[in-house]
Amino acid sequence: MSNSQRQYELAQPPSDGISQVTFHATDDVQLLVGSWDQQVRVYDIKANRLLASHHDHKAAVLGVAYGNDCAFSGGLDRRLLSWEGGYTQTREIGRHDGEVSAVEYAFAHNVLLSGSWDHTLRAWDARLQAHAAALKTLDMGERIYSMSAQGDLLAVALAGRKLLIYDVRKLESPLESRESSLKYPTRCVQMMPGCAGFVSSSVEGRVAVEYLNGAANKQNYAFKCHRQPADDGVDMVYPVNAVAFHPVHHTFVTGGSDGVVSLWDPENKKRLKQYQGYAASISSLSFNASGSALAVASSYTYEEGEKDHPPDAIWIKPISESETKPKGRKPV
């Protein structure tokens, strides 16, 4: 994809709220999308074409993830589906007792991980063709809001501002359990590409950069973002709904309900760029495998209740290496 190309809108977008967009782990042009219209879609972003879709969920789809040769999804119907055979057929893998809020796949271990509002984290062997019980079911004590798998690790954000880090190989107990440094509920959590730590965002216009115990010479910090000045001198504060790391340079983007995407350098604690002008809230973000494109879901997230809002859209933004690369180390 040429980096000189301007951003463009994908054709045939979802007809209701876009819950998640995520690129394929190795295919730069394949984008998986889940939405509130009960559908799961796969797009070819280079051809700007809808490759396939299915409508086998009976309610909104909240989480999607690619597997090795399939795609997984879960949502309000409490079911986990696998989309297989070149996206021609679906198969139910299992069910939760409550709505499925997050789906992740640990490629290194062939384990599907699902989080739910039923307070459980479940691990599944998605290779089994027959419907089977979960490999493990962990009682988290709270609803799961967001999850992120990277390498051997899984980050889980819960209601009550609790954050847990697991080793996927040893799910019996967490490696770390901590309270979020942010004072308001967590909206999104993303593991750093090198697994040194994670970034979390809150409903109150803040982002936290936190390192795992044992990460040398690292300091946790948090900062305000996605705020706009109001006439009375008090900032309008927006939820930060999405976080995504650049796969090469490990800078990251955040997306807020202000319709703005910001690019950050976590090492130097700087904002590198701001992309404005999206018509609705940013509900989800994803970089492709090479980092040459960013998928931006512009979709009203109902923070102001039911009202007229712009159509849901997915924008593909070509990304240059120069804009995502850190601008030199911070002086000691």
Tab-separated table of C-alpha atoms in Angstrom, residues 15-250:
chain	number	residue	atom	x	y	z
A	15	SER	CA	-25.248	-1.229	9.433
A	16	ASP	CA	-24.983	-0.845	13.215
A	17	GLY	CA	-22.305	-0.059	15.804
A	18	ILE	CA	-18.811	-1.391	15.062
A	19	SER	CA	-17.531	-3.238	18.119
A	20	GLN	CA	-14.099	-4.342	16.884
A	21	VAL	CA	-11.761	-4.240	13.895
A	22	THR	CA	-8.629	-6.396	13.814
A	23	PHE	CA	-6.120	-7.167	11.083
A	24	HIS	CA	-4.842	-10.633	10.218
A	25	ALA	CA	-1.557	-11.514	11.952
A	26	THR	CA	0.371	-11.944	8.676
A	27	ASP	CA	-1.892	-10.867	5.791
A	28	ASP	CA	-1.598	-7.085	5.424
A	29	VAL	CA	-4.862	-6.641	3.523
A	30	GLN	CA	-7.314	-8.833	5.450
A	31	LEU	CA	-9.455	-7.111	8.098
A	32	LEU	CA	-11.925	-8.833	10.457
A	33	VAL	CA	-14.893	-6.803	11.795
A	34	GLY	CA	-17.564	-7.518	14.403
A	35	SER	CA	-20.633	-5.329	14.879
A	36	TRP	CA	-23.945	-4.802	16.612
A	37	ASP	CA	-25.851	-5.801	13.461
A	38	GLN	CA	-25.075	-9.430	14.481
A	39	GLN	CA	-22.652	-9.917	11.606
A	40	VAL	CA	-18.982	-10.803	11.268
A	41	ARG	CA	-17.217	-9.552	8.143
A	42	VAL	CA	-13.869	-9.977	6.389
A	43	TYR	CA	-12.610	-7.252	4.046
A	44	ASP	CA	-9.806	-6.996	1.529
A	45	ILE	CA	-8.639	-3.444	2.219
A	46	LYS	CA	-6.442	-3.235	-0.885
A	47	ALA	CA	-9.315	-4.091	-3.243
A	48	ASN	CA	-11.762	-2.247	-0.922
A	49	ARG	CA	-14.051	-5.234	-1.090
A	50	LEU	CA	-16.144	-7.271	1.338
A	51	LEU	CA	-14.793	-10.817	0.987
A	52	ALA	CA	-17.321	-12.649	3.150
A	53	SER	CA	-19.794	-12.231	6.005
A	54	HIS	CA	-21.944	-14.373	8.255
A	55	HIS	CA	-25.061	-13.700	10.283
A	56	ASP	CA	-24.984	-16.773	12.548
A	57	HIS	CA	-24.957	-14.882	15.838
A	58	LYS	CA	-28.406	-14.200	17.262
A	59	ALA	CA	-27.398	-10.886	18.854
A	60	ALA	CA	-24.674	-8.223	18.714
A	61	VAL	CA	-21.078	-9.356	18.162
A	62	LEU	CA	-18.739	-7.793	20.745
A	63	GLY	CA	-15.390	-9.532	20.166
A	64	VAL	CA	-13.553	-11.042	17.182
A	65	ALA	CA	-10.126	-12.607	16.684
A	66	TYR	CA	-8.233	-14.381	13.935
A	67	GLY	CA	-7.053	-17.955	14.424
A	68	ASN	CA	-4.509	-19.822	12.317
A	69	ASP	CA	-6.903	-20.486	9.423
A	70	CYS	CA	-10.230	-19.258	10.753
A	71	ALA	CA	-11.887	-16.411	12.646
A	72	PHE	CA	-13.533	-16.430	16.070
A	73	SER	CA	-16.367	-14.327	17.449
A	74	GLY	CA	-18.514	-13.909	20.542
A	75	GLY	CA	-21.207	-11.564	21.741
A	76	LEU	CA	-24.542	-10.985	23.412
A	77	ASP	CA	-25.910	-14.428	22.439
A	78	ARG	CA	-23.259	-15.935	24.782
A	79	ARG	CA	-21.877	-18.213	22.047
A	80	LEU	CA	-18.361	-18.601	20.662
A	81	LEU	CA	-18.274	-19.303	16.941
A	82	SER	CA	-15.457	-20.399	14.649
A	83	TRP	CA	-15.689	-19.285	10.996
A	84	GLU	CA	-13.923	-21.833	8.836
A	85	GLY	CA	-13.510	-23.386	5.398
A	86	GLY	CA	-12.316	-20.210	3.745
A	87	TYR	CA	-15.087	-18.285	5.524
A	88	THR	CA	-17.859	-20.500	4.193
A	89	GLN	CA	-19.169	-22.179	7.369
A	90	THR	CA	-19.450	-21.579	11.096
A	91	ARG	CA	-19.168	-23.939	14.037
A	92	GLU	CA	-20.087	-23.368	17.678
A	93	ILE	CA	-17.107	-23.945	19.965
A	94	GLY	CA	-18.811	-23.327	23.287
A	95	ARG	CA	-20.955	-21.053	25.410
A	96	HIS	CA	-20.734	-18.772	28.414
A	97	ASP	CA	-23.448	-18.218	31.009
A	98	GLY	CA	-23.374	-14.509	30.206
A	99	GLU	CA	-22.546	-12.203	27.310
A	100	VAL	CA	-19.115	-12.716	25.692
A	101	SER	CA	-17.312	-9.372	25.883
A	102	ALA	CA	-13.802	-10.229	24.632
A	103	VAL	CA	-12.138	-12.854	22.427
A	104	GLU	CA	-8.386	-13.421	22.005
A	105	TYR	CA	-6.305	-16.162	20.368
A	106	ALA	CA	-2.875	-17.192	21.699
A	107	PHE	CA	-1.167	-18.316	18.488
A	108	ALA	CA	1.894	-19.793	20.211
A	109	HIS	CA	-0.290	-22.199	22.170
A	110	ASN	CA	-3.331	-22.719	19.901
A	111	VAL	CA	-5.607	-21.565	22.699
A	112	LEU	CA	-8.773	-19.515	22.271
A	113	LEU	CA	-9.508	-17.240	25.236
A	114	SER	CA	-12.918	-15.730	25.953
A	115	GLY	CA	-14.004	-13.264	28.604
A	116	SER	CA	-17.562	-12.667	29.720
A	117	TRP	CA	-19.895	-10.595	31.819
A	118	ASP	CA	-20.608	-13.890	33.651
A	119	HIS	CA	-17.356	-13.158	35.553
A	120	THR	CA	-15.411	-15.991	33.897
A	121	LEU	CA	-12.343	-16.331	31.698
A	122	ARG	CA	-12.399	-19.521	29.653
A	123	ALA	CA	-9.746	-21.274	27.570
A	124	TRP	CA	-10.698	-23.520	24.656
A	125	ASP	CA	-8.954	-25.933	22.292
A	126	ALA	CA	-10.474	-24.627	19.077
A	127	ARG	CA	-8.959	-27.504	17.078
A	128	LEU	CA	-11.469	-29.986	18.520
A	129	GLN	CA	-14.211	-30.536	15.955
A	130	ALA	CA	-16.762	-31.812	18.448
A	131	HIS	CA	-18.470	-29.432	20.883
A	132	ALA	CA	-16.429	-29.728	24.074
A	133	ALA	CA	-16.186	-28.129	27.502
A	134	ALA	CA	-13.650	-25.371	28.080
A	135	LEU	CA	-10.116	-26.479	28.930
A	136	LYS	CA	-10.225	-24.108	31.894
A	137	THR	CA	-12.827	-21.853	33.478
A	138	LEU	CA	-11.595	-19.194	35.885
A	139	ASP	CA	-13.890	-17.220	38.171
A	140	MET	CA	-12.682	-13.619	37.964
A	141	GLY	CA	-15.172	-12.225	40.477
A	142	GLU	CA	-16.055	-9.327	38.152
A	143	ARG	CA	-17.226	-8.693	34.608
A	144	ILE	CA	-14.482	-8.758	31.968
A	145	TYR	CA	-14.334	-5.539	29.953
A	146	SER	CA	-11.259	-6.029	27.750
A	147	MET	CA	-8.473	-8.540	27.035
A	148	SER	CA	-5.204	-8.574	25.109
A	149	ALA	CA	-2.987	-11.589	24.280
A	150	GLN	CA	0.657	-11.216	23.285
A	151	GLY	CA	3.190	-14.041	23.185
A	152	ASP	CA	2.745	-16.096	26.360
A	153	LEU	CA	0.857	-13.371	28.231
A	154	LEU	CA	-2.757	-12.275	28.569
A	155	ALA	CA	-3.910	-8.977	30.085
A	156	VAL	CA	-7.451	-8.878	31.479
A	157	ALA	CA	-9.296	-5.692	32.497
A	158	LEU	CA	-12.197	-6.168	34.902
A	159	ALA	CA	-14.971	-4.081	36.370
A	160	GLY	CA	-13.865	-2.511	39.614
A	161	ARG	CA	-10.661	-1.205	37.965
A	162	LYS	CA	-8.837	-4.498	38.452
A	163	LEU	CA	-6.114	-5.615	36.011
A	164	LEU	CA	-4.704	-9.148	35.823
A	165	ILE	CA	-1.762	-10.581	33.878
A	166	TYR	CA	-1.721	-14.315	33.104
A	167	ASP	CA	0.755	-16.709	31.570
A	168	VAL	CA	-1.383	-18.599	29.051
A	169	ARG	CA	0.591	-21.773	29.855
A	170	LYS	CA	-0.340	-21.545	33.558
A	171	LEU	CA	-3.784	-20.042	33.868
A	172	GLU	CA	-4.431	-21.377	37.369
A	173	SER	CA	-3.358	-18.100	38.971
A	174	PRO	CA	-2.311	-14.685	37.644
A	175	LEU	CA	1.308	-13.587	37.391
A	176	GLU	CA	0.239	-10.151	38.570
A	177	SER	CA	-2.889	-8.580	39.987
A	178	ARG	CA	-3.159	-4.840	40.441
A	179	GLU	CA	-5.631	-2.022	40.708
A	180	SER	CA	-5.645	0.347	37.765
A	181	SER	CA	-3.818	3.617	38.357
A	182	LEU	CA	-6.753	5.302	36.588
A	183	LYS	CA	-9.602	6.419	38.841
A	184	TYR	CA	-12.438	5.529	36.483
A	185	PRO	CA	-13.522	2.260	34.772
A	186	THR	CA	-11.175	0.719	32.219
A	187	ARG	CA	-12.369	0.809	28.631
A	188	CYS	CA	-9.462	-0.947	26.864
A	189	VAL	CA	-6.215	-2.782	27.668
A	190	GLN	CA	-3.412	-3.696	25.242
A	191	MET	CA	-0.224	-5.651	25.946
A	192	MET	CA	2.989	-4.070	24.658
A	193	PRO	CA	4.450	-5.990	21.678
A	194	GLY	CA	7.519	-6.975	23.702
A	195	CYS	CA	5.390	-8.009	26.713
A	196	ALA	CA	7.254	-5.607	29.018
A	197	GLY	CA	3.967	-4.078	30.122
A	198	PHE	CA	0.609	-2.816	28.948
A	199	VAL	CA	-1.395	0.301	28.173
A	200	SER	CA	-4.899	0.826	29.532
A	201	SER	CA	-7.462	3.547	28.904
A	202	SER	CA	-10.429	4.808	30.876
A	203	VAL	CA	-13.849	6.328	30.341
A	204	GLU	CA	-12.490	9.616	31.728
A	205	GLY	CA	-9.973	10.735	29.104
A	206	ARG	CA	-6.836	9.169	30.566
A	207	VAL	CA	-4.295	6.545	29.530
A	208	ALA	CA	-1.891	4.598	31.763
A	209	VAL	CA	1.422	3.073	30.654
A	210	GLU	CA	2.389	0.353	33.115
A	211	TYR	CA	5.291	-2.080	33.212
A	212	LEU	CA	5.308	-5.567	34.653
A	213	ASN	CA	7.278	-6.367	37.778
A	214	GLY	CA	10.854	-7.107	36.826
A	215	ALA	CA	10.948	-4.738	33.855
A	216	ALA	CA	14.226	-2.928	34.499
A	217	ASN	CA	14.471	0.867	34.673
A	218	LYS	CA	10.841	1.430	33.768
A	219	GLN	CA	8.436	3.781	35.469
A	220	ASN	CA	4.671	3.674	35.273
A	221	TYR	CA	2.887	6.878	34.325
A	222	ALA	CA	-0.517	8.162	33.223
A	223	PHE	CA	-1.625	11.161	31.193
A	224	LYS	CA	-4.727	13.087	30.155
A	225	CYS	CA	-5.917	12.952	26.551
A	226	HIS	CA	-9.002	13.180	24.334
A	227	ARG	CA	-10.210	16.401	25.906
A	228	GLN	CA	-11.511	19.527	24.248
A	229	PRO	CA	-11.839	23.013	25.746
A	230	ALA	CA	-15.385	24.228	26.366
A	231	ASP	CA	-16.762	27.767	26.497
A	232	ASP	CA	-16.942	27.784	30.288
A	233	GLY	CA	-13.224	27.002	30.572
A	234	VAL	CA	-13.810	23.426	31.757
A	235	ASP	CA	-12.536	20.696	29.424
A	236	MET	CA	-14.978	18.324	27.750
A	237	VAL	CA	-13.644	14.887	28.702
A	238	TYR	CA	-14.209	11.867	26.437
A	239	PRO	CA	-13.837	8.101	26.942
A	240	VAL	CA	-10.735	6.541	25.395
A	241	ASN	CA	-12.275	3.510	23.696
A	242	ALA	CA	-9.385	1.999	21.757
A	243	VAL	CA	-5.633	1.407	21.926
A	244	ALA	CA	-3.420	-0.251	19.281
A	245	PHE	CA	0.369	-0.702	19.077
A	246	HIS	CA	2.436	-0.231	15.941
A	247	PRO	CA	3.984	-3.680	15.274
A	248	VAL	CA	7.410	-2.339	14.237
A	249	HIS	CA	8.118	0.813	16.262
A	250	HIS	CA	5.943	0.015	19.306
